[in-house]
mmCIF file of C-alpha atoms in Angstrom:
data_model
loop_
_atom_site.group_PDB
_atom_site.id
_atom_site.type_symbol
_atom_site.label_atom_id
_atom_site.label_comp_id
_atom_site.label_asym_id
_atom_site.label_seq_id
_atom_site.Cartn_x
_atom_site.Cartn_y
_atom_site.Cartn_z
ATOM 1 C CA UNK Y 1369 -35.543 -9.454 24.172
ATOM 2 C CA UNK Y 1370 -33.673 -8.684 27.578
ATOM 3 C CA UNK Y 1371 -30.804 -5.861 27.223
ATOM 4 C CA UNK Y 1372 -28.811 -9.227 28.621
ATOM 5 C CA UNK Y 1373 -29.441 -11.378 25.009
ATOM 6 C CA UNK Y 1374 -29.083 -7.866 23.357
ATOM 7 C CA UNK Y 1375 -25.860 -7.715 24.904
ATOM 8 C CA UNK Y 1376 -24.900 -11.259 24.130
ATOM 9 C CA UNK Y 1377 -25.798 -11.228 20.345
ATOM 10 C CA UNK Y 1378 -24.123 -7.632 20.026
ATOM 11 C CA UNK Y 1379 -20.742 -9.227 21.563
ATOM 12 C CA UNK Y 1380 -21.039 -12.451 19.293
ATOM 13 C CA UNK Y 1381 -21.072 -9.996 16.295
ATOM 14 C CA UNK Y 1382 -18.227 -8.436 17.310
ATOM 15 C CA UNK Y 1383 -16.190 -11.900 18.221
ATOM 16 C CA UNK Y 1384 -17.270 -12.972 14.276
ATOM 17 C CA UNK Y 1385 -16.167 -9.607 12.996
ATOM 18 C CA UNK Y 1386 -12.554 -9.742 14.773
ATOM 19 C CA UNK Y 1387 -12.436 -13.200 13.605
ATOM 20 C CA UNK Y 1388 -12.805 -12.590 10.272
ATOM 21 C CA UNK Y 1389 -10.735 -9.849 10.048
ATOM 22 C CA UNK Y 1390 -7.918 -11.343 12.099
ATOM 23 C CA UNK Y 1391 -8.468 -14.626 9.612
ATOM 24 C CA UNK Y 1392 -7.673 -12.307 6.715
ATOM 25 C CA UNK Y 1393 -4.391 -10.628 8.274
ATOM 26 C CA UNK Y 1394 -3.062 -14.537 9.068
ATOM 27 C CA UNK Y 1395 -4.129 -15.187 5.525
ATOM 28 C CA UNK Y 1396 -2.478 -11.845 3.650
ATOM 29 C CA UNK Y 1397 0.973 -12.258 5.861
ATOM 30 C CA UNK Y 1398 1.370 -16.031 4.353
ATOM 31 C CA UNK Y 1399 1.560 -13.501 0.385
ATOM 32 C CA UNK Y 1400 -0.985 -16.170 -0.473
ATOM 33 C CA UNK Y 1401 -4.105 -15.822 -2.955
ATOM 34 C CA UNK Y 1402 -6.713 -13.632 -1.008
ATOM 35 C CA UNK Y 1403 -10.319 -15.163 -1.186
ATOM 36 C CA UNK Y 1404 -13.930 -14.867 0.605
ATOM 37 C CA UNK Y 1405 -13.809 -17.969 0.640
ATOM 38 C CA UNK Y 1406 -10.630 -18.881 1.966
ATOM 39 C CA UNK Y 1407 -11.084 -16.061 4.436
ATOM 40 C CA UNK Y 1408 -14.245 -17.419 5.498
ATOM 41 C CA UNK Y 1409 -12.640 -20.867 5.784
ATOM 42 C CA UNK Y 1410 -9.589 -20.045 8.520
ATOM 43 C CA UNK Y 1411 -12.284 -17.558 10.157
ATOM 44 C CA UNK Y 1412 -14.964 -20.969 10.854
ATOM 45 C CA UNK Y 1413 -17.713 -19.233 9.107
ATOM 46 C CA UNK Y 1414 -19.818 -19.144 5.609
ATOM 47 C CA UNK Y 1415 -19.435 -17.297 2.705
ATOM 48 C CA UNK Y 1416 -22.851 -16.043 3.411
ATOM 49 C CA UNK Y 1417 -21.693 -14.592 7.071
ATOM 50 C CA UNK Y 1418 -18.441 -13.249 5.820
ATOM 51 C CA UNK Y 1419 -19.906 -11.289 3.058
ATOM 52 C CA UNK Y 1420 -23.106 -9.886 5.667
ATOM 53 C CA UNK Y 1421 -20.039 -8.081 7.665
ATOM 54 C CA UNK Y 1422 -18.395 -7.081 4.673
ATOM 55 C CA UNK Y 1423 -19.818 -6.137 1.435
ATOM 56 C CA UNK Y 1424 -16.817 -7.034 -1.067
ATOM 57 C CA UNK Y 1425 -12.991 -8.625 -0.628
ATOM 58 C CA UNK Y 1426 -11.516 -5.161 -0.965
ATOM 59 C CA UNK Y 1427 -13.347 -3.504 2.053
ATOM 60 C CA UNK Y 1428 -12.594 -6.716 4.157
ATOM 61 C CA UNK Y 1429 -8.729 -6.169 2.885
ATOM 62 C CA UNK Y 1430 -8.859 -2.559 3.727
ATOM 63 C CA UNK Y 1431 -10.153 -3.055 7.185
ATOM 64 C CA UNK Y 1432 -7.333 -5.629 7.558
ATOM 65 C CA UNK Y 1433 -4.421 -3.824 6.114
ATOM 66 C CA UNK Y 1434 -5.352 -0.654 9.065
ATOM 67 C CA UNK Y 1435 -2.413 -0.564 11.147
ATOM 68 C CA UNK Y 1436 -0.220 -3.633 9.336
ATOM 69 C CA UNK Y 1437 1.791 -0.775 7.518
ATOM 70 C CA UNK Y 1438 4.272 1.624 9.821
ATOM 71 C CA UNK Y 1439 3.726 5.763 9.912
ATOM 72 C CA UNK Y 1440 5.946 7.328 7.045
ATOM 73 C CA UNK Y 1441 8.313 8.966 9.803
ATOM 74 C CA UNK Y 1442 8.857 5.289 11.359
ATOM 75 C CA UNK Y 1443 9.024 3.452 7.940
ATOM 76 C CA UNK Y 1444 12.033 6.593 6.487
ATOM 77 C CA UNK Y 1445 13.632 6.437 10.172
ATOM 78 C CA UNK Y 1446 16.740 4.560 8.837
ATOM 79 C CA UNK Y 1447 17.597 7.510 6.317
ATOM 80 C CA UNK Y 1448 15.684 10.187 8.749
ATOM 81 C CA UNK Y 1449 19.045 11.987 8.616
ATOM 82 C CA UNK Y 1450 19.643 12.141 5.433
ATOM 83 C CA UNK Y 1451 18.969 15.016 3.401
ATOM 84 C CA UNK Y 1452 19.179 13.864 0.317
ATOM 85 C CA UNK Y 1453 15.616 13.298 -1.266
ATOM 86 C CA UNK Y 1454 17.491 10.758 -4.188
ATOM 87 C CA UNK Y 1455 18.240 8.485 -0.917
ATOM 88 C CA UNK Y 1456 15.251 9.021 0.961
ATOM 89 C CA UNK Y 1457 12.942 8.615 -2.240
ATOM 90 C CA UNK Y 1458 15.229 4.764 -3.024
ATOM 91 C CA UNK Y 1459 14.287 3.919 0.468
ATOM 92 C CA UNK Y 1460 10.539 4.267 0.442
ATOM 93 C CA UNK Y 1461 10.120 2.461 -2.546
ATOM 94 C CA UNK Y 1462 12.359 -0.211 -1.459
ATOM 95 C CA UNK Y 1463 10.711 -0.310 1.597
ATOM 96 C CA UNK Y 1464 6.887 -0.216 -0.188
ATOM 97 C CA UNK Y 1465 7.828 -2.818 -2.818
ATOM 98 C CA UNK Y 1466 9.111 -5.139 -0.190
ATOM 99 C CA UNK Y 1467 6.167 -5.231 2.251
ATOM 100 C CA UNK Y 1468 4.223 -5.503 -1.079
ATOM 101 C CA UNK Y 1469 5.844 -8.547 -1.809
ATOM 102 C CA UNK Y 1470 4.782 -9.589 1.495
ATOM 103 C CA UNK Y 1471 1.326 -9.198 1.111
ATOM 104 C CA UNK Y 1472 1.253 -9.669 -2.609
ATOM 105 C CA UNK Y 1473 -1.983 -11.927 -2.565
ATOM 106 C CA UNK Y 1474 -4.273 -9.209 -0.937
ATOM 107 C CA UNK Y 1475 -2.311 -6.646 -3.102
ATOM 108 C CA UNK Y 1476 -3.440 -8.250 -6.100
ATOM 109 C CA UNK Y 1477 -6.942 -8.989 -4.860
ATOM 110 C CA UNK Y 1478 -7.402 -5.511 -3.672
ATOM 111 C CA UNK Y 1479 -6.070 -3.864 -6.859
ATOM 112 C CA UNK Y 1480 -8.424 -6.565 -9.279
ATOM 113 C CA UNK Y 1481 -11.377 -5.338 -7.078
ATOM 114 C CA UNK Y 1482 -11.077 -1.973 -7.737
ATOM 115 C CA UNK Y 1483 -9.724 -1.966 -11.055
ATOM 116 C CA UNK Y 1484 -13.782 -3.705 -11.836
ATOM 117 C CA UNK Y 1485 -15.424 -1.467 -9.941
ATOM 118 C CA UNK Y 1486 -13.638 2.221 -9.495
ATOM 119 C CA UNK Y 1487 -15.525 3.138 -7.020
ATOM 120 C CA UNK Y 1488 -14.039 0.973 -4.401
ATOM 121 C CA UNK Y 1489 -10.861 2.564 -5.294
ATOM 122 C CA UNK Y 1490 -10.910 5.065 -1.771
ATOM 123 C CA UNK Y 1491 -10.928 1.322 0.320
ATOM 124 C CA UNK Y 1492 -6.679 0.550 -0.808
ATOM 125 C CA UNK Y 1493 -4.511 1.971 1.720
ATOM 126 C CA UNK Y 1494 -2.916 4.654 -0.395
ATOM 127 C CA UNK Y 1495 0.420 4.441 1.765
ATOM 128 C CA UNK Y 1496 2.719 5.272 -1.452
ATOM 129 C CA UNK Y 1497 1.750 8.606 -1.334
ATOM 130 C CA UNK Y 1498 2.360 9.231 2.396
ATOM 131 C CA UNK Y 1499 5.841 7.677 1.810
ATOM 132 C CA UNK Y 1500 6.529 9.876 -1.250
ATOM 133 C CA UNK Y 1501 5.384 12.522 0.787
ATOM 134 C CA UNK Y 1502 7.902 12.095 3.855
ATOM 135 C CA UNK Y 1503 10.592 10.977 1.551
ATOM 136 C CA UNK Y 1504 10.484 14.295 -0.356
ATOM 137 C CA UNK Y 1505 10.895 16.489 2.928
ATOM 138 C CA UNK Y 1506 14.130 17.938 1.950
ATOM 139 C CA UNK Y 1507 12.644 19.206 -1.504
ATOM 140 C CA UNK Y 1508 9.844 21.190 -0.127
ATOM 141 C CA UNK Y 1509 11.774 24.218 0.476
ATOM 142 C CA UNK Y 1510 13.902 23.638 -2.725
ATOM 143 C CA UNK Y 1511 11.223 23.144 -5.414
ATOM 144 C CA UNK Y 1512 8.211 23.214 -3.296
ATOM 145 C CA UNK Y 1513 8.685 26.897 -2.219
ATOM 146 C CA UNK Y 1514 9.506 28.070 -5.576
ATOM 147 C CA UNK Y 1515 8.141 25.671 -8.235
ATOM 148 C CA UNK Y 1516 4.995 23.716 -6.683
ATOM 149 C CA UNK Y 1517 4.136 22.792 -10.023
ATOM 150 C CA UNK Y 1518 7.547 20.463 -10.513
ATOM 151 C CA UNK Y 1519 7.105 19.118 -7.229
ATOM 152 C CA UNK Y 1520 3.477 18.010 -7.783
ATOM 153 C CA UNK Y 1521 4.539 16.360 -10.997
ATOM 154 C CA UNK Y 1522 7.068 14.777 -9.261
ATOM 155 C CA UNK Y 1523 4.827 13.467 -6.902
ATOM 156 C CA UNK Y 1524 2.890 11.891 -9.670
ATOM 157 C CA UNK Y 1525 5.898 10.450 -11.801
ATOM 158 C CA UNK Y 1526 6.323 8.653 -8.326
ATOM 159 C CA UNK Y 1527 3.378 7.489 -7.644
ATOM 160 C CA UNK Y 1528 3.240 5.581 -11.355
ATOM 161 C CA UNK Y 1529 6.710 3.793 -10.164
ATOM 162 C CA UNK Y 1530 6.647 3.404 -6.525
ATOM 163 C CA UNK Y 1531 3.639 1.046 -6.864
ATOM 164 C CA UNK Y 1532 2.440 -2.396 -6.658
ATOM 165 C CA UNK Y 1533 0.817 -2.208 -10.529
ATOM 166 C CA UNK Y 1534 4.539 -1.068 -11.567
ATOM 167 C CA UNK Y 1535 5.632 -4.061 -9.342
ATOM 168 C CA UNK Y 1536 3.282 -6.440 -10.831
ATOM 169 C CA UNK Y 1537 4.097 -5.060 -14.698
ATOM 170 C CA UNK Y 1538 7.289 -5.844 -14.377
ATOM 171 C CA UNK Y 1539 7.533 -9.184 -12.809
ATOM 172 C CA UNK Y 1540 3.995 -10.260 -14.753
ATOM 173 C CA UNK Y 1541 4.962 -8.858 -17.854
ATOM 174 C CA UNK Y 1542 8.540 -8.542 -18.403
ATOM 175 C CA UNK Y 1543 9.262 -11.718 -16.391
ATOM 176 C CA UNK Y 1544 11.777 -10.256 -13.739
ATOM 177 C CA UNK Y 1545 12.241 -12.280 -10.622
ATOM 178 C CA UNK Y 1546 10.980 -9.797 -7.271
ATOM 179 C CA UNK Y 1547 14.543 -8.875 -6.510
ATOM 180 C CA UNK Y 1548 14.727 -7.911 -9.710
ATOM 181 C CA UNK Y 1549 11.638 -5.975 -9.966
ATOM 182 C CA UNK Y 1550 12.270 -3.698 -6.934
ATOM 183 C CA UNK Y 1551 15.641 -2.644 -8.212
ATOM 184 C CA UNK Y 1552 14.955 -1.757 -11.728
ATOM 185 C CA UNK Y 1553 11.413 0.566 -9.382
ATOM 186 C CA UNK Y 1554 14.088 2.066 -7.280
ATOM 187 C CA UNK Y 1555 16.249 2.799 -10.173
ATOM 188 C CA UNK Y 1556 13.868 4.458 -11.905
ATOM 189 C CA UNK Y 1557 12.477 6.333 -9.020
ATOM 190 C CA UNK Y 1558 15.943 7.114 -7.945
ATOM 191 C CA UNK Y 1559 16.295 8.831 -11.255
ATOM 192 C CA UNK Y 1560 13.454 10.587 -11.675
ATOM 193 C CA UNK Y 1561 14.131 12.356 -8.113
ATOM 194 C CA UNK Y 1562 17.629 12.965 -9.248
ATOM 195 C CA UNK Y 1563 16.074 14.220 -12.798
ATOM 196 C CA UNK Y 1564 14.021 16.621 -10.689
ATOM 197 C CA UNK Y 1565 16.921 17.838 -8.594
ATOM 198 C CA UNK Y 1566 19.245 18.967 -11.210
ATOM 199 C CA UNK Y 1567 16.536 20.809 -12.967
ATOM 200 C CA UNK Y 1568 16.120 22.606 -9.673
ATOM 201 C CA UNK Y 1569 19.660 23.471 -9.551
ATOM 202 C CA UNK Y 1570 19.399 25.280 -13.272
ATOM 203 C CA UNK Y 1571 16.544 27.348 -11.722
#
């Protein structure tokens, strides 16, 4: 083999890769079901080919999801000068559950993949927590400095409602329209935050 046809077959790997990723970003923005198949499909190659560059749906979705989603700082900018971590915290999950509703197809796909096999879990984006952690900013010096314990459980009553699966619960399960769904998540996280507030305030 010549370095040339090395060169050649090394470039046509990379053109299939970028088209099948770039296939599966057309495919998540349209909120549709996320498939191999389909993937493979839009991207003009097999199954077979699709699945040799990635080894599951939820690593192609995670290599396809890099980037889609803002920085925390540029996603909080339009409450950046707020102070008030009730605000900011309503915001971010706002913000979250929308684009989630976006992308819902590859949201479910990715969180039906790992659910089955745990181990894919590190391949979802995890961009709750960065936006739970920007959005709590202003409570870092209130709680954080004196009671890291509250503010870590915080954290974690957040992540349970700024989330797709709380999304998903309670438009799947208690048959709320989307709208609906975000504002009873934002609610809740709004009151939790405020919950967590006051009892910093007794301190």
């Amino acid at each position: 083999m010549t370095a040339g046809t090395g060169a050649g077959r090394s470039n046509q790997k990379q053109r299939t890769r970028t088209a099948i990723v770039e296939a599966a970003r057309a495919l998540i923005g349209t909120g549709e079901e996320v498939t191999m198949p389909a993937i493979a499909r839009a991207a003009l190659v097999s199954e077979a080919t699709a699945y040799r560059y990635f080894p599951d749906l939820a690593s192609l979705i995670g290599e396809s999801l890099a980037g889609v989603w803002p920085a925390p700082a540029d996603a909080l900018r339009p409450v950046a000068h707020s102070a008030d971590p009730v605000e900011r915290v309503a915001f971010a999950c706002e913000f979250l559950l929308r684009g989630i509703l976006v992308r819902q197809g590859a949201v479910r796909a990715m969180i039906a993949a790992t659910v089955t096999r745990p181990e894919t879990a590190t391949a979802r984006p995890g961009i709750r927590f960065d936006l739970i952690d920007q959005a709590l900013i202003p409570l870092r010096d209130r709680i954080g400095a004196t009671d890291p314990d509250a503010l870590a459980q915080l954290e974690r009553d957040l992540a349970v409602t700024v989330s797709a699966e709380a999304l998903f619960c309670l438009m799947d399960l208690c048959g709320l329209t989307p709208d609906e769904a975000v504002a009873s998540a934002v609610r809740t996280a709004s009151t939790l935050t405020e919950a967590a507030v006051r009892r910093a305030a007794r301190r």
